[in-house]
Amino acid sequence: MKIRNTLAIAVLAISVSLVLVACGQASNASSSSGAEGSSQAQVSTSNEASVEDFYITEITDEIFARIEGKSFKDDCTLPREDLRYLHVLHKDIDGNVHEGEMIVNKRIAEDVLDILRELYESNYPIERMKLVDEYDADDELSMEDNNSSSFNFRFISHTTRISKHGLGLAVDINTLYNPYTKVVDNERIVEPVTGEPYLDREASFDYKIEKGDLCYNLFIEHGFEWGGEWTDRKDYQHFEMPDSKIAEWYPENVG
């Protein structure tokens, strides 16, 4: 009897051990599967978040409060409804990621968003992208800070026509290193004035826009013209929609 009891106890112990091992393996498999699923969810969430960082909205009351009396001046004749707010990401020369904001005309909003997204994904450096209103709509201050922007309402000097920036149909990129220049009465004008060292377009320096680079190619592909190709003046930071589009969209502004 004692031998039989001993054998029965041994068999029972072995059975219990086998069950525990099987449960442990099942638990580990479940845990491993759960960890893998969690990792995939995190990657998916991360990818979705990066997409959501690039979006367009109408000019809400909150956004309008930021621009009213600044870029959207008291004499602004462009309807608020013609403008769109862009939120994007951009990278500086060191690869640091920054949030960016820009207000453009609704007719180019999708194009500009696509351009800025591709520049970001290709690591094309843009140092700053704030609303010009952060500088009280002072173009010189914005350009000296190498800020990239678009809409800032103003009339063309001595006319009742709105400038292309005033229409939100021109975009300036990396403004300090890609200045505007023109000779007037034998005197060279440079804007911003601190951009004069970067008039030498044969020199090598950060944030320079060149014909054939990614920034140039993307804007040209989307129908813009580059001020760096003008002959009577140079505006290396500047991309604008051609006059033919202005005549189509705002015929009253042509003349």
Short mmCIF file of C-alpha atoms in Angstrom, two decimals:
data_model
loop_
_atom_site.label_atom_id
_atom_site.label_comp_id
_atom_site.label_asym_id
_atom_site.label_seq_id
_atom_site.Cartn_x
_atom_site.Cartn_y
_atom_site.Cartn_z
CA MET A 1 0.00 0.00 0.00
CA LYS A 2 2.77 2.39 0.90
CA ILE A 3 4.49 1.78 -2.46
CA ARG A 4 1.24 2.41 -4.38
CA ASN A 5 0.56 5.62 -2.45
CA THR A 6 4.08 6.84 -3.08
CA LEU A 7 3.73 6.16 -6.81
CA ALA A 8 0.40 7.97 -6.95
CA ILE A 9 1.83 11.01 -5.22
CA ALA A 10 4.80 11.08 -7.65
CA VAL A 11 2.52 10.85 -10.67
CA LEU A 12 0.35 13.67 -9.32
CA ALA A 13 3.40 15.87 -8.71
CA ILE A 14 4.66 15.33 -12.26
CA SER A 15 1.23 16.17 -13.69
CA VAL A 16 1.04 19.38 -11.69
CA SER A 17 4.53 20.39 -12.88
CA LEU A 18 3.60 19.80 -16.51
CA VAL A 19 0.48 21.93 -16.14
CA LEU A 20 2.45 24.78 -14.54
CA VAL A 21 5.06 24.69 -17.31
CA ALA A 22 2.37 24.77 -19.99
CA CYS A 23 0.65 27.72 -18.29
CA GLY A 24 3.90 29.56 -18.05
CA GLN A 25 4.64 29.10 -21.75
CA ALA A 26 1.17 30.30 -22.66
CA SER A 27 1.59 33.33 -20.43
CA ASN A 28 4.95 34.20 -21.99
CA ALA A 29 3.54 33.85 -25.51
CA SER A 30 0.62 36.11 -24.62
CA SER A 31 2.94 38.65 -23.04
CA SER A 32 5.24 38.62 -26.08
CA SER A 33 2.30 39.05 -28.44
CA GLY A 34 0.95 41.91 -26.34
CA ALA A 35 4.32 43.68 -26.31
CA GLU A 36 4.62 43.36 -30.08
CA GLY A 37 1.11 44.73 -30.56
CA SER A 38 1.88 47.61 -28.22
CA SER A 39 5.02 48.48 -30.17
CA GLN A 40 3.12 48.51 -33.46
CA ALA A 41 0.44 50.73 -31.95
CA GLN A 42 3.07 53.20 -30.79
CA VAL A 43 4.65 53.35 -34.23
CA SER A 44 1.24 53.83 -35.82
CA THR A 45 0.35 56.59 -33.37
CA SER A 46 3.67 58.30 -34.02
CA ASN A 47 3.16 58.20 -37.80
CA GLU A 48 -0.35 59.57 -37.50
CA ALA A 49 0.84 62.37 -35.23
CA SER A 50 3.45 63.47 -37.75
CA VAL A 51 0.76 63.69 -40.43
CA GLU A 52 -1.56 65.62 -38.14
CA ASP A 53 1.13 68.25 -37.60
CA PHE A 54 0.55 69.45 -41.17
CA TYR A 55 -2.90 70.98 -41.53
CA ILE A 56 -4.92 73.91 -42.89
CA THR A 57 -7.69 75.83 -41.17
CA GLU A 58 -9.76 78.90 -41.90
CA ILE A 59 -8.90 82.07 -40.00
CA THR A 60 -10.68 81.45 -36.72
CA ASP A 61 -11.55 84.27 -34.32
CA GLU A 62 -8.59 83.24 -32.17
CA ILE A 63 -6.17 83.44 -35.10
CA PHE A 64 -7.73 86.67 -36.35
CA ALA A 65 -7.17 88.27 -32.93
CA ARG A 66 -3.44 87.63 -33.44
CA ILE A 67 -3.25 89.34 -36.85
CA GLU A 68 -5.88 92.09 -36.66
CA GLY A 69 -4.26 95.51 -36.82
CA LYS A 70 -0.90 93.92 -37.70
CA SER A 71 -0.58 91.88 -40.90
CA PHE A 72 -4.35 92.27 -41.35
CA LYS A 73 -4.24 96.06 -41.22
CA ASP A 74 -7.14 98.40 -40.65
CA ASP A 75 -7.22 99.30 -44.35
CA CYS A 76 -7.04 95.68 -45.51
CA THR A 77 -9.36 95.17 -48.48
CA LEU A 78 -8.67 91.44 -48.87
CA PRO A 79 -11.52 89.42 -47.38
CA ARG A 80 -10.56 87.44 -44.31
CA GLU A 81 -12.32 84.46 -45.93
CA ASP A 82 -9.63 84.42 -48.66
CA LEU A 83 -6.92 83.50 -46.15
CA ARG A 84 -5.91 80.18 -44.63
CA TYR A 85 -3.75 79.27 -41.64
CA LEU A 86 -1.09 76.57 -42.07
CA HIS A 87 0.47 74.58 -39.24
CA VAL A 88 3.60 72.62 -40.17
CA LEU A 89 6.87 71.23 -38.87
CA HIS A 90 10.28 72.34 -40.10
CA LYS A 91 13.90 71.55 -39.31
CA ASP A 92 16.78 73.94 -38.75
CA ILE A 93 20.32 73.40 -40.05
CA ASP A 94 21.12 71.15 -37.07
CA GLY A 95 18.10 68.93 -37.67
CA ASN A 96 16.12 70.27 -34.71
CA VAL A 97 12.35 70.05 -35.29
CA HIS A 98 10.19 73.15 -34.79
CA GLU A 99 6.51 73.93 -35.16
CA GLY A 100 5.81 76.44 -37.90
CA GLU A 101 2.92 78.76 -38.77
CA MET A 102 2.09 80.60 -41.96
CA ILE A 103 -0.92 82.44 -43.38
CA VAL A 104 -1.44 82.28 -47.14
CA ASN A 105 -4.19 82.79 -49.68
CA LYS A 106 -6.69 79.94 -49.81
CA ARG A 107 -5.88 79.39 -53.50
CA ILE A 108 -2.31 78.28 -52.75
CA ALA A 109 -2.80 76.77 -49.30
CA GLU A 110 -2.70 73.12 -50.41
CA ASP A 111 0.32 73.75 -52.64
CA VAL A 112 2.31 75.48 -49.92
CA LEU A 113 1.40 72.81 -47.37
CA ASP A 114 2.64 70.11 -49.76
CA ILE A 115 5.86 72.03 -50.38
CA LEU A 116 6.58 72.58 -46.69
CA ARG A 117 5.80 68.95 -45.87
CA GLU A 118 8.21 67.70 -48.53
CA LEU A 119 10.91 70.12 -47.40
CA TYR A 120 10.50 68.81 -43.85
CA GLU A 121 10.58 65.16 -44.89
CA SER A 122 13.70 65.82 -47.00
CA ASN A 123 15.48 67.61 -44.12
CA TYR A 124 15.67 70.87 -46.08
CA PRO A 125 16.58 73.48 -43.42
CA ILE A 126 14.25 76.35 -42.57
CA GLU A 127 15.31 78.21 -39.45
CA ARG A 128 12.12 80.01 -38.42
CA MET A 129 8.50 80.08 -39.48
CA LYS A 130 6.43 82.43 -37.33
CA LEU A 131 3.57 84.68 -38.26
CA VAL A 132 4.96 88.08 -39.20
CA ASP A 133 2.63 89.43 -36.52
CA GLU A 134 5.16 88.17 -33.94
CA TYR A 135 7.28 91.07 -35.24
CA ASP A 136 4.34 93.52 -35.27
CA ALA A 137 4.16 92.90 -39.03
CA ASP A 138 7.53 94.66 -39.47
CA ASP A 139 9.09 92.99 -42.51
CA GLU A 140 12.61 94.18 -41.75
CA LEU A 141 12.57 92.72 -38.24
CA SER A 142 11.09 89.47 -39.53
CA MET A 143 13.70 89.16 -42.28
CA GLU A 144 16.60 89.99 -39.97
CA ASP A 145 15.47 87.07 -37.80
CA ASN A 146 15.58 84.78 -40.87
CA ASN A 147 11.85 84.23 -40.56
CA SER A 148 9.89 82.55 -43.36
CA SER A 149 6.41 83.99 -43.93
CA SER A 150 3.77 84.95 -46.48
CA PHE A 151 0.76 87.20 -45.81
CA ASN A 152 1.34 90.82 -44.79
CA PHE A 153 -1.19 93.25 -46.23
CA ARG A 154 0.06 96.30 -48.09
CA PHE A 155 -0.61 98.22 -51.27
CA ILE A 156 1.98 98.56 -54.01
CA SER A 157 3.59 101.99 -53.53
CA HIS A 158 1.64 104.87 -55.08
CA THR A 159 -1.15 102.56 -56.32
CA THR A 160 -4.41 101.08 -55.11
CA ARG A 161 -3.26 97.59 -56.07
CA ILE A 162 -2.48 95.04 -53.38
CA SER A 163 1.01 93.52 -53.36
CA LYS A 164 1.37 89.76 -53.73
CA HIS A 165 2.30 89.43 -50.08
CA GLY A 166 -0.77 91.52 -49.34
CA LEU A 167 -2.81 88.93 -51.21
CA GLY A 168 -1.05 86.06 -49.47
CA LEU A 169 0.18 84.85 -52.87
CA ALA A 170 3.92 85.13 -52.20
CA VAL A 171 6.13 83.17 -49.82
CA ASP A 172 9.53 84.17 -48.44
CA ILE A 173 11.94 81.47 -47.22
CA ASN A 174 15.06 81.92 -45.03
CA THR A 175 14.96 85.65 -45.54
CA LEU A 176 18.23 86.78 -43.92
CA TYR A 177 20.40 84.55 -46.09
CA ASN A 178 18.41 85.22 -49.26
CA PRO A 179 17.98 89.00 -49.33
CA TYR A 180 16.23 91.36 -51.71
CA THR A 181 18.44 93.81 -53.59
CA LYS A 182 18.03 96.52 -56.21
CA VAL A 183 20.06 99.48 -57.44
CA VAL A 184 18.14 102.78 -57.28
CA ASP A 185 19.83 106.05 -58.36
CA ASN A 186 23.22 104.32 -58.25
CA GLU A 187 22.61 103.23 -54.68
CA ARG A 188 22.25 99.58 -53.74
CA ILE A 189 19.27 98.73 -51.55
CA VAL A 190 19.41 95.53 -49.49
CA GLU A 191 16.54 94.11 -47.46
CA PRO A 192 17.14 93.15 -44.77
CA VAL A 193 20.16 95.40 -44.39
CA THR A 194 21.87 92.67 -42.38
CA GLY A 195 21.58 90.39 -45.40
CA GLU A 196 24.26 92.25 -47.40
CA PRO A 197 27.01 89.66 -46.67
CA TYR A 198 24.84 87.07 -48.46
CA LEU A 199 24.61 88.93 -51.77
CA ASP A 200 27.62 86.92 -52.94
CA ARG A 201 25.72 83.98 -54.37
CA GLU A 202 28.93 82.17 -55.30
CA ALA A 203 29.82 81.85 -51.61
CA SER A 204 28.86 78.80 -49.58
CA PHE A 205 26.69 79.34 -46.51
CA ASP A 206 23.76 77.78 -44.68
CA TYR A 207 20.13 78.39 -45.68
CA LYS A 208 21.03 79.61 -49.17
CA ILE A 209 18.40 79.05 -51.87
CA GLU A 210 19.85 78.17 -55.26
CA LYS A 211 18.33 77.49 -58.65
CA GLY A 212 17.85 73.75 -58.94
CA ASP A 213 17.82 72.99 -55.22
CA LEU A 214 14.84 71.26 -53.61
CA CYS A 215 13.15 74.45 -52.39
CA TYR A 216 13.42 76.07 -55.82
CA ASN A 217 12.25 72.95 -57.66
CA LEU A 218 9.19 72.40 -55.47
CA PHE A 219 7.93 75.97 -55.74
CA ILE A 220 8.48 76.02 -59.51
CA GLU A 221 6.68 72.67 -59.87
CA HIS A 222 3.71 74.18 -58.03
CA GLY A 223 3.49 77.14 -60.39
CA PHE A 224 5.47 79.81 -58.52
CA GLU A 225 8.09 82.18 -59.89
CA TRP A 226 11.40 82.84 -58.12
CA GLY A 227 12.64 86.38 -57.46
CA GLY A 228 16.20 85.16 -57.79
CA GLU A 229 15.69 84.94 -61.56
CA TRP A 230 14.52 88.52 -62.04
CA THR A 231 16.82 90.78 -64.05
CA ASP A 232 15.94 94.28 -62.82
CA ARG A 233 16.30 93.20 -59.16
CA LYS A 234 16.96 90.09 -57.15
CA ASP A 235 14.74 88.68 -54.41
CA TYR A 236 16.38 85.41 -53.48
CA GLN A 237 13.95 84.60 -50.65
CA HIS A 238 10.82 85.24 -52.68
CA PHE A 239 8.42 82.89 -54.50
CA GLU A 240 5.19 84.29 -55.96
CA MET A 241 2.28 83.37 -58.17
CA PRO A 242 2.56 84.83 -61.69
CA ASP A 243 0.57 87.86 -62.85
CA SER A 244 -1.63 85.64 -65.01
CA LYS A 245 -3.01 84.01 -61.84
CA ILE A 246 -3.57 87.40 -60.21
CA ALA A 247 -5.55 88.48 -63.28
CA GLU A 248 -7.63 85.30 -63.02
CA TRP A 249 -8.29 85.45 -59.26
CA TYR A 250 -8.31 89.21 -58.63
CA PRO A 251 -8.93 90.97 -61.98
CA GLU A 252 -9.73 94.21 -60.16
CA ASN A 253 -6.16 94.20 -58.81
CA VAL A 254 -4.51 94.27 -62.22
CA GLY A 255 -3.61 97.50 -63.94
#
